Coordinates of C-alpha atoms in Angstrom, one line a residue:
X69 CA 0.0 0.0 0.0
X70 CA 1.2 3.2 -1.0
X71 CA 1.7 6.1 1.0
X72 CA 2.4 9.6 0.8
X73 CA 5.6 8.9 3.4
X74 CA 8.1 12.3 3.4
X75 CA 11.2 12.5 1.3
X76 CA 14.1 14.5 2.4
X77 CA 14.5 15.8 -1.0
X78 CA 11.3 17.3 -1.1
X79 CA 10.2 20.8 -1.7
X80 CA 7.9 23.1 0.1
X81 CA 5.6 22.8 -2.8
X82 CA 5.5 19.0 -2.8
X83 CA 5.6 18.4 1.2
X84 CA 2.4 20.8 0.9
X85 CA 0.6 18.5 -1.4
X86 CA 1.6 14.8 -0.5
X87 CA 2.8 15.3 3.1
X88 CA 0.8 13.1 6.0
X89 CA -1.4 11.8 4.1
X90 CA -1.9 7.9 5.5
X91 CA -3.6 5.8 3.0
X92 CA -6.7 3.4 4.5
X93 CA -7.6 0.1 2.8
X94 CA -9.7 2.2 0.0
X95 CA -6.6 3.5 -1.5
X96 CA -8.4 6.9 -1.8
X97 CA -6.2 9.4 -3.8
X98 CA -7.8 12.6 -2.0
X99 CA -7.6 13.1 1.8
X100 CA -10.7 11.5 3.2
X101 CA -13.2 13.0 6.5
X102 CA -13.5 10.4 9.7
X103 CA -15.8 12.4 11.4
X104 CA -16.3 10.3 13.8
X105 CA -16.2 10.8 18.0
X106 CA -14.8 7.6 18.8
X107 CA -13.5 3.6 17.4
X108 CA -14.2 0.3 17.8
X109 CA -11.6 -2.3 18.8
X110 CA -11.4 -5.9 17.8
X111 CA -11.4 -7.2 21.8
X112 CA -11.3 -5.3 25.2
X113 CA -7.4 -6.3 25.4
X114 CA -7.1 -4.4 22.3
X115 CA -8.9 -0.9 23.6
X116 CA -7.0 -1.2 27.1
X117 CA -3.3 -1.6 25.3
X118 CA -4.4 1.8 22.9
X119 CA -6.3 4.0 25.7
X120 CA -3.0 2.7 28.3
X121 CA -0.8 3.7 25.0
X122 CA 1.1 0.4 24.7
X123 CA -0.1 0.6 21.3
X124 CA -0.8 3.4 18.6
X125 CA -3.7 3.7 17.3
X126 CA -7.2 5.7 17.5
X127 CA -8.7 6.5 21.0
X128 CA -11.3 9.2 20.7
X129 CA -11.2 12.2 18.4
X130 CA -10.8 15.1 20.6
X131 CA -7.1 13.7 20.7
X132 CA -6.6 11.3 18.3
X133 CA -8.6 11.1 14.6
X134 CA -7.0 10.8 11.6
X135 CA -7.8 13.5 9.3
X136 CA -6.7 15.9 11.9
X137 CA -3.2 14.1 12.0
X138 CA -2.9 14.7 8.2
X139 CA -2.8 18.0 8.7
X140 CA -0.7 18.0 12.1
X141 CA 1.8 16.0 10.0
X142 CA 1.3 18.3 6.6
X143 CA 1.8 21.4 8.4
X144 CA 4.9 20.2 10.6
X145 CA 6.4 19.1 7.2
X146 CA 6.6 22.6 6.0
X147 CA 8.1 24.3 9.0
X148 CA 10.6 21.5 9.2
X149 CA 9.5 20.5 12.5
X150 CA 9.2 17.8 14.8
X151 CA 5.6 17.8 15.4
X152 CA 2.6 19.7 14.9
X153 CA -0.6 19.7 17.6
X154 CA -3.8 21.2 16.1
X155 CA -6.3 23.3 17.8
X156 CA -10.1 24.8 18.1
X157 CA -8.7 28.1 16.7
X158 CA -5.7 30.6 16.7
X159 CA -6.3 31.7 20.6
X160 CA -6.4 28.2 22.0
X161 CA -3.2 27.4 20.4
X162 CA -1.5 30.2 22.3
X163 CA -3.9 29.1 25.6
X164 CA -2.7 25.5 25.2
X165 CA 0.9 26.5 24.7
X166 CA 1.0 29.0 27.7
X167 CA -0.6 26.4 29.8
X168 CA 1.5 23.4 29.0
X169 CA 4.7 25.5 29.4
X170 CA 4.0 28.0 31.9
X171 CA 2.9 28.0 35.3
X172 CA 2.2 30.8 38.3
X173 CA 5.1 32.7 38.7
X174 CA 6.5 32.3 35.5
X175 CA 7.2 35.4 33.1
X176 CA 6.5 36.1 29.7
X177 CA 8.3 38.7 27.5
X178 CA 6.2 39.7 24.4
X179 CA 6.2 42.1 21.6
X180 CA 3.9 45.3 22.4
X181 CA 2.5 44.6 18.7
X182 CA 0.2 42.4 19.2
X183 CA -3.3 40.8 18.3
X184 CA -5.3 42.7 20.3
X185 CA -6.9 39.5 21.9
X186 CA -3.7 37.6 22.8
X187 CA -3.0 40.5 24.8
X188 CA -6.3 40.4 27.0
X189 CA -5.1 36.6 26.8
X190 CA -1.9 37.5 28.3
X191 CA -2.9 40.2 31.1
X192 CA -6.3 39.3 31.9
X193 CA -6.7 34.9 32.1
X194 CA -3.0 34.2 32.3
X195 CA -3.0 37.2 35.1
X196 CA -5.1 35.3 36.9
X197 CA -2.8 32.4 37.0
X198 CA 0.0 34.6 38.2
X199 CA 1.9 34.6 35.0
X200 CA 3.1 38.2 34.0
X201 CA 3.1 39.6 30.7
X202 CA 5.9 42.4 30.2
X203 CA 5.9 44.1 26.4
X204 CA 8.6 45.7 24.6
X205 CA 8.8 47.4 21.3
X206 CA 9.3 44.5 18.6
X207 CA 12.5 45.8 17.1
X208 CA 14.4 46.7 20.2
X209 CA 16.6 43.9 21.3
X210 CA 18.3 45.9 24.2
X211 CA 14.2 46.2 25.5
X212 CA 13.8 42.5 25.2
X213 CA 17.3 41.9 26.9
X214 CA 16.2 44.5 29.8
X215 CA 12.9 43.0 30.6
X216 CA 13.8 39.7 30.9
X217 CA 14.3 38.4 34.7
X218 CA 15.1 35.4 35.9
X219 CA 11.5 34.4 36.1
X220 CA 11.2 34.9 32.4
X221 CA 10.1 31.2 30.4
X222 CA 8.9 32.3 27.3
X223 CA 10.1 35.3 24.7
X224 CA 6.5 35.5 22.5
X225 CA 6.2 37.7 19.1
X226 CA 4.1 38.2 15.8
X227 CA 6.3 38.9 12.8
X228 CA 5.7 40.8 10.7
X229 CA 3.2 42.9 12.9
X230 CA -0.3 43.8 12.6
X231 CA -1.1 45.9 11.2
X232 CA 2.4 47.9 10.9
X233 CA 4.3 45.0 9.5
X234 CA 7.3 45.7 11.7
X235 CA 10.0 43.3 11.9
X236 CA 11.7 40.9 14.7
X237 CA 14.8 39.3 13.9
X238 CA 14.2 35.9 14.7
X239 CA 17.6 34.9 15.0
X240 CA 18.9 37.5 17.5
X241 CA 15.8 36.7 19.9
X242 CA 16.5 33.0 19.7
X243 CA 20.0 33.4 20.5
X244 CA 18.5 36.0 23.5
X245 CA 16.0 33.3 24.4
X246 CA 18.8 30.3 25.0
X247 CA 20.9 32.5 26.5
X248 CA 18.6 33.6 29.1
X249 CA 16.9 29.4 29.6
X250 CA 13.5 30.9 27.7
X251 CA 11.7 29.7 25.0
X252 CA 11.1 31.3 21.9
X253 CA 7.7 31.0 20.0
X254 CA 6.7 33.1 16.6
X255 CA 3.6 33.4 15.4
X256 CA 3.6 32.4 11.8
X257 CA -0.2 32.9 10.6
X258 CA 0.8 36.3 8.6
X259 CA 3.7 34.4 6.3
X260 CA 3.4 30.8 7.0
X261 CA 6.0 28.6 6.2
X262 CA 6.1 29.3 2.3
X263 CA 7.1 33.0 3.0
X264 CA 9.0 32.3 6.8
X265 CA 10.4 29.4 8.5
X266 CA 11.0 30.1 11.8
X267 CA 12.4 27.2 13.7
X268 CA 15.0 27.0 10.5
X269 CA 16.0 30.6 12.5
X270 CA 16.0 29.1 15.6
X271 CA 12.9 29.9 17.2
X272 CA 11.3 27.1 19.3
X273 CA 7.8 27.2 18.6
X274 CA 5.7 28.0 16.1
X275 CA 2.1 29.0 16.3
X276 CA -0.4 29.5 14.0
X277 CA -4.1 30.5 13.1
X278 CA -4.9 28.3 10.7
X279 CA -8.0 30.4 10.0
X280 CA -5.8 32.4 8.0
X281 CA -3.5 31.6 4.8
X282 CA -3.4 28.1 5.9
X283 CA -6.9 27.8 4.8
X284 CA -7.0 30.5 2.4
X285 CA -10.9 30.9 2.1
X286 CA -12.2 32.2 4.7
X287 CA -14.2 28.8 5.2
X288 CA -13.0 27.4 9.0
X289 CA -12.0 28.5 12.2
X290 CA -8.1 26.3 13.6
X291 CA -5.1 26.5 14.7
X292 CA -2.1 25.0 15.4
X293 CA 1.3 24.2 17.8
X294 CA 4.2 23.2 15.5
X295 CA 7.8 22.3 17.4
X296 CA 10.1 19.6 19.0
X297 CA 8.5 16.3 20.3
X298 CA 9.3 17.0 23.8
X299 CA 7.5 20.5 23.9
X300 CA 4.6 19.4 21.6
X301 CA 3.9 16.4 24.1
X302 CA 2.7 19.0 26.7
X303 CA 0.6 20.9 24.5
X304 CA -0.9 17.5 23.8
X305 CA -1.3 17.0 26.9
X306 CA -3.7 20.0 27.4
X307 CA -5.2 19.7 23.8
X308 CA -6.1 16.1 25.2
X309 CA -7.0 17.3 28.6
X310 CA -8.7 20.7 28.6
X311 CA -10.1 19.6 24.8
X312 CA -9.3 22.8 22.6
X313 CA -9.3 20.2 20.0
X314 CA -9.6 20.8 15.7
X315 CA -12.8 19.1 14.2
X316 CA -12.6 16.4 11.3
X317 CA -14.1 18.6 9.2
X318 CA -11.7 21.8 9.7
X319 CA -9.1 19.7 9.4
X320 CA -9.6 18.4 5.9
X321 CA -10.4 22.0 4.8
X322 CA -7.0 23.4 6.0
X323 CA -5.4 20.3 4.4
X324 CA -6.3 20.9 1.3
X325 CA -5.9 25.1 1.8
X326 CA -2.4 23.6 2.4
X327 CA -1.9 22.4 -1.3
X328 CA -2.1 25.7 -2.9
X329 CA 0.1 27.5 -0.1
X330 CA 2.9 28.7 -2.0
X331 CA 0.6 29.7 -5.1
X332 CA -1.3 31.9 -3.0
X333 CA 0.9 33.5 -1.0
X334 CA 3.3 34.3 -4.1
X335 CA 0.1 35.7 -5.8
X336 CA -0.8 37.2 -2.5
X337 CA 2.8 39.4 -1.9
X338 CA 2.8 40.5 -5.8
X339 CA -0.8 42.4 -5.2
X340 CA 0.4 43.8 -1.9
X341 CA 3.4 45.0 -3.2
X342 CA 1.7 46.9 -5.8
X343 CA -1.1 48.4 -3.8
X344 CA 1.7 49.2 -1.2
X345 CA 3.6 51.3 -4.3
X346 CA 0.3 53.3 -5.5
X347 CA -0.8 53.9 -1.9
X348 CA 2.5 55.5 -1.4
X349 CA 1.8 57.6 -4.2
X350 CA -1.3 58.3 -3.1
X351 CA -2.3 62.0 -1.8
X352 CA -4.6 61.7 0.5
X353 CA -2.3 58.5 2.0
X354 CA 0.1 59.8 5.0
X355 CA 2.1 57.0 5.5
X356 CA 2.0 52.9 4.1
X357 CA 3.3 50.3 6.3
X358 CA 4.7 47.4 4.6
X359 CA 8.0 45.7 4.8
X360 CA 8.5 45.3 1.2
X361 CA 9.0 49.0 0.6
X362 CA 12.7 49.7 0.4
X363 CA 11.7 53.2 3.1
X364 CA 10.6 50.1 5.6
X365 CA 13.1 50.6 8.6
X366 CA 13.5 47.1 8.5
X367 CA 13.2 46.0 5.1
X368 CA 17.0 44.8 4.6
X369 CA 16.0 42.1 7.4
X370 CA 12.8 41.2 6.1
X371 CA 14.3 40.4 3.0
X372 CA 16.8 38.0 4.8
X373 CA 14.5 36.2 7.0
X374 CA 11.8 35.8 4.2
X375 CA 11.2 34.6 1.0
X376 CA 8.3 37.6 0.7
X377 CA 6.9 40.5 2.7
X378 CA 2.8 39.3 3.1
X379 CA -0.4 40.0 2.4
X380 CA -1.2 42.7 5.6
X381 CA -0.4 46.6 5.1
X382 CA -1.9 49.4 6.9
X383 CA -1.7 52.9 6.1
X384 CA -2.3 56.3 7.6
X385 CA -4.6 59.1 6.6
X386 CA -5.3 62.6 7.6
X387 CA -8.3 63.3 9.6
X388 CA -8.4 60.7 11.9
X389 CA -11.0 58.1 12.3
X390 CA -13.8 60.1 10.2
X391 CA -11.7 60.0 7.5
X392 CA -10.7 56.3 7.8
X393 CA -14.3 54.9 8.6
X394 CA -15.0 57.5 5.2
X395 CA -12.7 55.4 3.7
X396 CA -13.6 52.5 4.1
X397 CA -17.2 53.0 4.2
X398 CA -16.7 54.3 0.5
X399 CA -15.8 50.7 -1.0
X400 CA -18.0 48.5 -3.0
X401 CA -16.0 45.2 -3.5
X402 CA -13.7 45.0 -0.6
X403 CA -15.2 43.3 2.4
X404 CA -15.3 45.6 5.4
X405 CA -14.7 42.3 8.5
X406 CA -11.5 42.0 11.1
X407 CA -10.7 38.7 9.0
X408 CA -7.8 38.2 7.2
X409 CA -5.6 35.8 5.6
X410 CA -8.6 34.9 2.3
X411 CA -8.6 35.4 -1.2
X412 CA -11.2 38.3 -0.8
X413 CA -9.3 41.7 -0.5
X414 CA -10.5 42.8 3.7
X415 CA -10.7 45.9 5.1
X416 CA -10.7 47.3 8.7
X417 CA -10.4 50.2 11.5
X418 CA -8.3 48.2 13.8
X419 CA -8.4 51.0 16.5
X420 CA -12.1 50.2 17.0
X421 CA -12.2 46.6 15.9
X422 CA -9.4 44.0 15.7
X423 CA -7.5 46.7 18.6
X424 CA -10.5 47.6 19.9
X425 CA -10.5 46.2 23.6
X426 CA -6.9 47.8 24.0
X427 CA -6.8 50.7 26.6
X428 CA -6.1 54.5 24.4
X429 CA -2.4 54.2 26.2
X430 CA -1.8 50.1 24.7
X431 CA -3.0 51.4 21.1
X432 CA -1.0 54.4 21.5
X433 CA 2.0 52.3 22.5
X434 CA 1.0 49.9 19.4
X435 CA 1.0 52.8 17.0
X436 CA -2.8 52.1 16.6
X437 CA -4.2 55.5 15.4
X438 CA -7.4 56.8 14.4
X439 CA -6.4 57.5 11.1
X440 CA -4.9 54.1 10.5
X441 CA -6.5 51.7 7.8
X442 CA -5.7 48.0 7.7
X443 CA -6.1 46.0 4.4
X444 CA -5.3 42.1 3.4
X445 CA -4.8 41.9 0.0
X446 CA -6.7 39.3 -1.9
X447 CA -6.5 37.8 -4.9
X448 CA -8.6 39.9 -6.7
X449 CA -7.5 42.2 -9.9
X450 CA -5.6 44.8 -9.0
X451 CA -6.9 48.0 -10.8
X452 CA -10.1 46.7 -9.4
X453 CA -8.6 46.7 -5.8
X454 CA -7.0 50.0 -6.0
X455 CA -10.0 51.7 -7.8
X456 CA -12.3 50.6 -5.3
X457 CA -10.0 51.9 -2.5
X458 CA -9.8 55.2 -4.5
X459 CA -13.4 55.8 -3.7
X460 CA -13.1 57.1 -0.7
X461 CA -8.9 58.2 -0.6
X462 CA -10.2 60.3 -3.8
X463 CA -12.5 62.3 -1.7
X464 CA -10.5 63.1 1.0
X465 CA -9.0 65.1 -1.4
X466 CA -11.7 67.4 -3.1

């Protein structure tokens, strides 16, 4: 029976496609669904030496089913790790993680640019636990070196940045993070591993909301854990545990989102990059953020740490959040939701939605304005993306 087994020579492109996928007796060529809650064994001997774990096999899908391992499998594939755990979304992944490695007293060091919720995450329910969340600008590896204590487990950042696409350098943190007996975990969800590879830079862990490019489509909510054996058996642990666990379903769909990766995202950076030039150009635009714009303050590292710059920019106009919500207000195609990470061009105000819940002073600190406009570029034509975005930039200049 054949199987699509992994092949050191293998490219990103292939391990996307044929990667984990575990042939059954059918000898089906797509991935198929088992969504099923639990499996039958051939004698009680048999289920006591699989749920005692003498022997692999199925026990009951909140921690074992075998759709979602083809996609655990897939996705550690293509950021060369050990292991991949999967997840009810994005924010458990970071839960899980936090909870498997972490414990009261414990410290975390994190970028101040973050999703708005994995900062009430951080301060509010891992507060409560007596874990403390210190935050530092992204860029500055003296302020990462200076708030670390001995306390400090785990170094946590999002690179690029939402929505201002600024820049960590993987590498320097990691080297920070060993040096200090800390963990380092990236999340990934804006590049993924056809634009970033991050445990290739040294990071420890990588975490992901598969809701994003991994599926592409807007279609399902996941996540996902992706690191060494050893770390990835604790997250287990609380995926199995606490049950933060990925549907059948979900799982097939980000499997197959998986197979056109490196299509998309190519497709994705070439529209971004474009709409990130004529935005530039743009009167009525004060500032673009977007690392692949040679005026990016980090654009030289961005370039050596990835193979592309995104699909995420945000950019500044004059008048504040009238003339933002005007903005946006004024478009006819692009879809006005806090999603990201789909083939339809998205729009947003993060200061009152995906930033929202941040105190003035955090979204100050964040460089969350009113004026500030996020967009994820789509796959749609690009005249028609910039012409519906002129609708409203046009007026503010009349």
């Amino acid at each position: 029976m054949q199987d699509d087994t992994v092949e050191p020579s293998w490219s990103l492109e292939t391990l996307a496609i044929r990667a984990g996928h575990e042939r059954t007796a059918e000898q089906e060529h797509s991935e198929p669904i088992f969504p099923t809650s639990s499996f039958v064994y051939g004698s009680a001997a048999e289920a006591a030496r699989k749920f005692g774990g003498e022997e692999p096999g199925n026990v009951y899908s909140r921690f074992t089913n075998p759709t979602v391992r083809t996609f655990e499998k897939r996705l550690a594939a293509l950021e060369g790790g050990e292991r991949c755990v999967a997840t009810s979304s994005g924010m458990s992944a970071i839960l899980s993680t936090a909870l498997a490695l972490l414990q009261a007293g414990d410290e975390i060091v994190a970028s101040r640019s973050l999703f708005g919720s994995t900062v009430s995450l951080f301060d509010k329910y891992l507060g409560k636990l007596g874990i403390t969340t210190r935050y530092v600008e992204l860029s500055d590896l003296s302020a990462w070196e200076a708030a670390i204590t001995p306390a400090t487990k785990l170094l946590f950042a999002e690179t690029p940045s939402n929505p201002l696409s600024e820049i960590a350098d993987i590498t320097a943190l990691a080297v920070l993070a060993k040096r200090h007996g800390a963990l380092l975990a990236i999340d990934n969800c804006f590049l993924t591993p056809a634009l970033q590879q991050p445990l290739a830079l040294g990071a420890d862990l990588i975490i992901h909301s598969a809701t994003k490019y991994l599926d592409g489509q807007g279609r399902a909510v996941g996540g996902a854990v992706v690191g060494s054996h050893q770390l990835l058996e604790e997250v287990f642990g609380v995926v199995r545990t606490c049950g933060p666990c990925l549907s059948p379903f979900n799982a097939w769909v980000f499997t197959k989102g998986l197979e056109t990766l490196s299509l998309r995202m190519n497709a994705h950076c070439e529209n971004t990059q474009q709409l990130a030039q004529w935005l530039e150009q743009h009167p009525s635009v004060a500032c673009v953020y977007y690392s692949g714009l040679e005026d990016h303050p980090q654009h030289a590292l961005a370039k050596q740490q990835q193979k592309g710059f995104g699909a995420v920019l945000g950019f500044e106009v004059n008048g504040g959040q009238a003339a933002a919500w005007q903005v946006i207000d004024a478009t006819q195609m692009v879809s006005i939701t806090g999603n990201l990470g789909d083939v339809k061009t998205t729009i947003t105000h993060p200061a009152t939605t995906t930033h929202g819940r941040l105190s003035d002073a955090q979204k100050m600190a964040s460089g969350i304005t009113p004026g500030l406009i996020r967009v994820a570029v789509g796959l749609e034509s690009q005249g028609d993306i910039q012409r519906d975005l002129a609708r409203g930039l046009d007026q503010l200049t009349r």
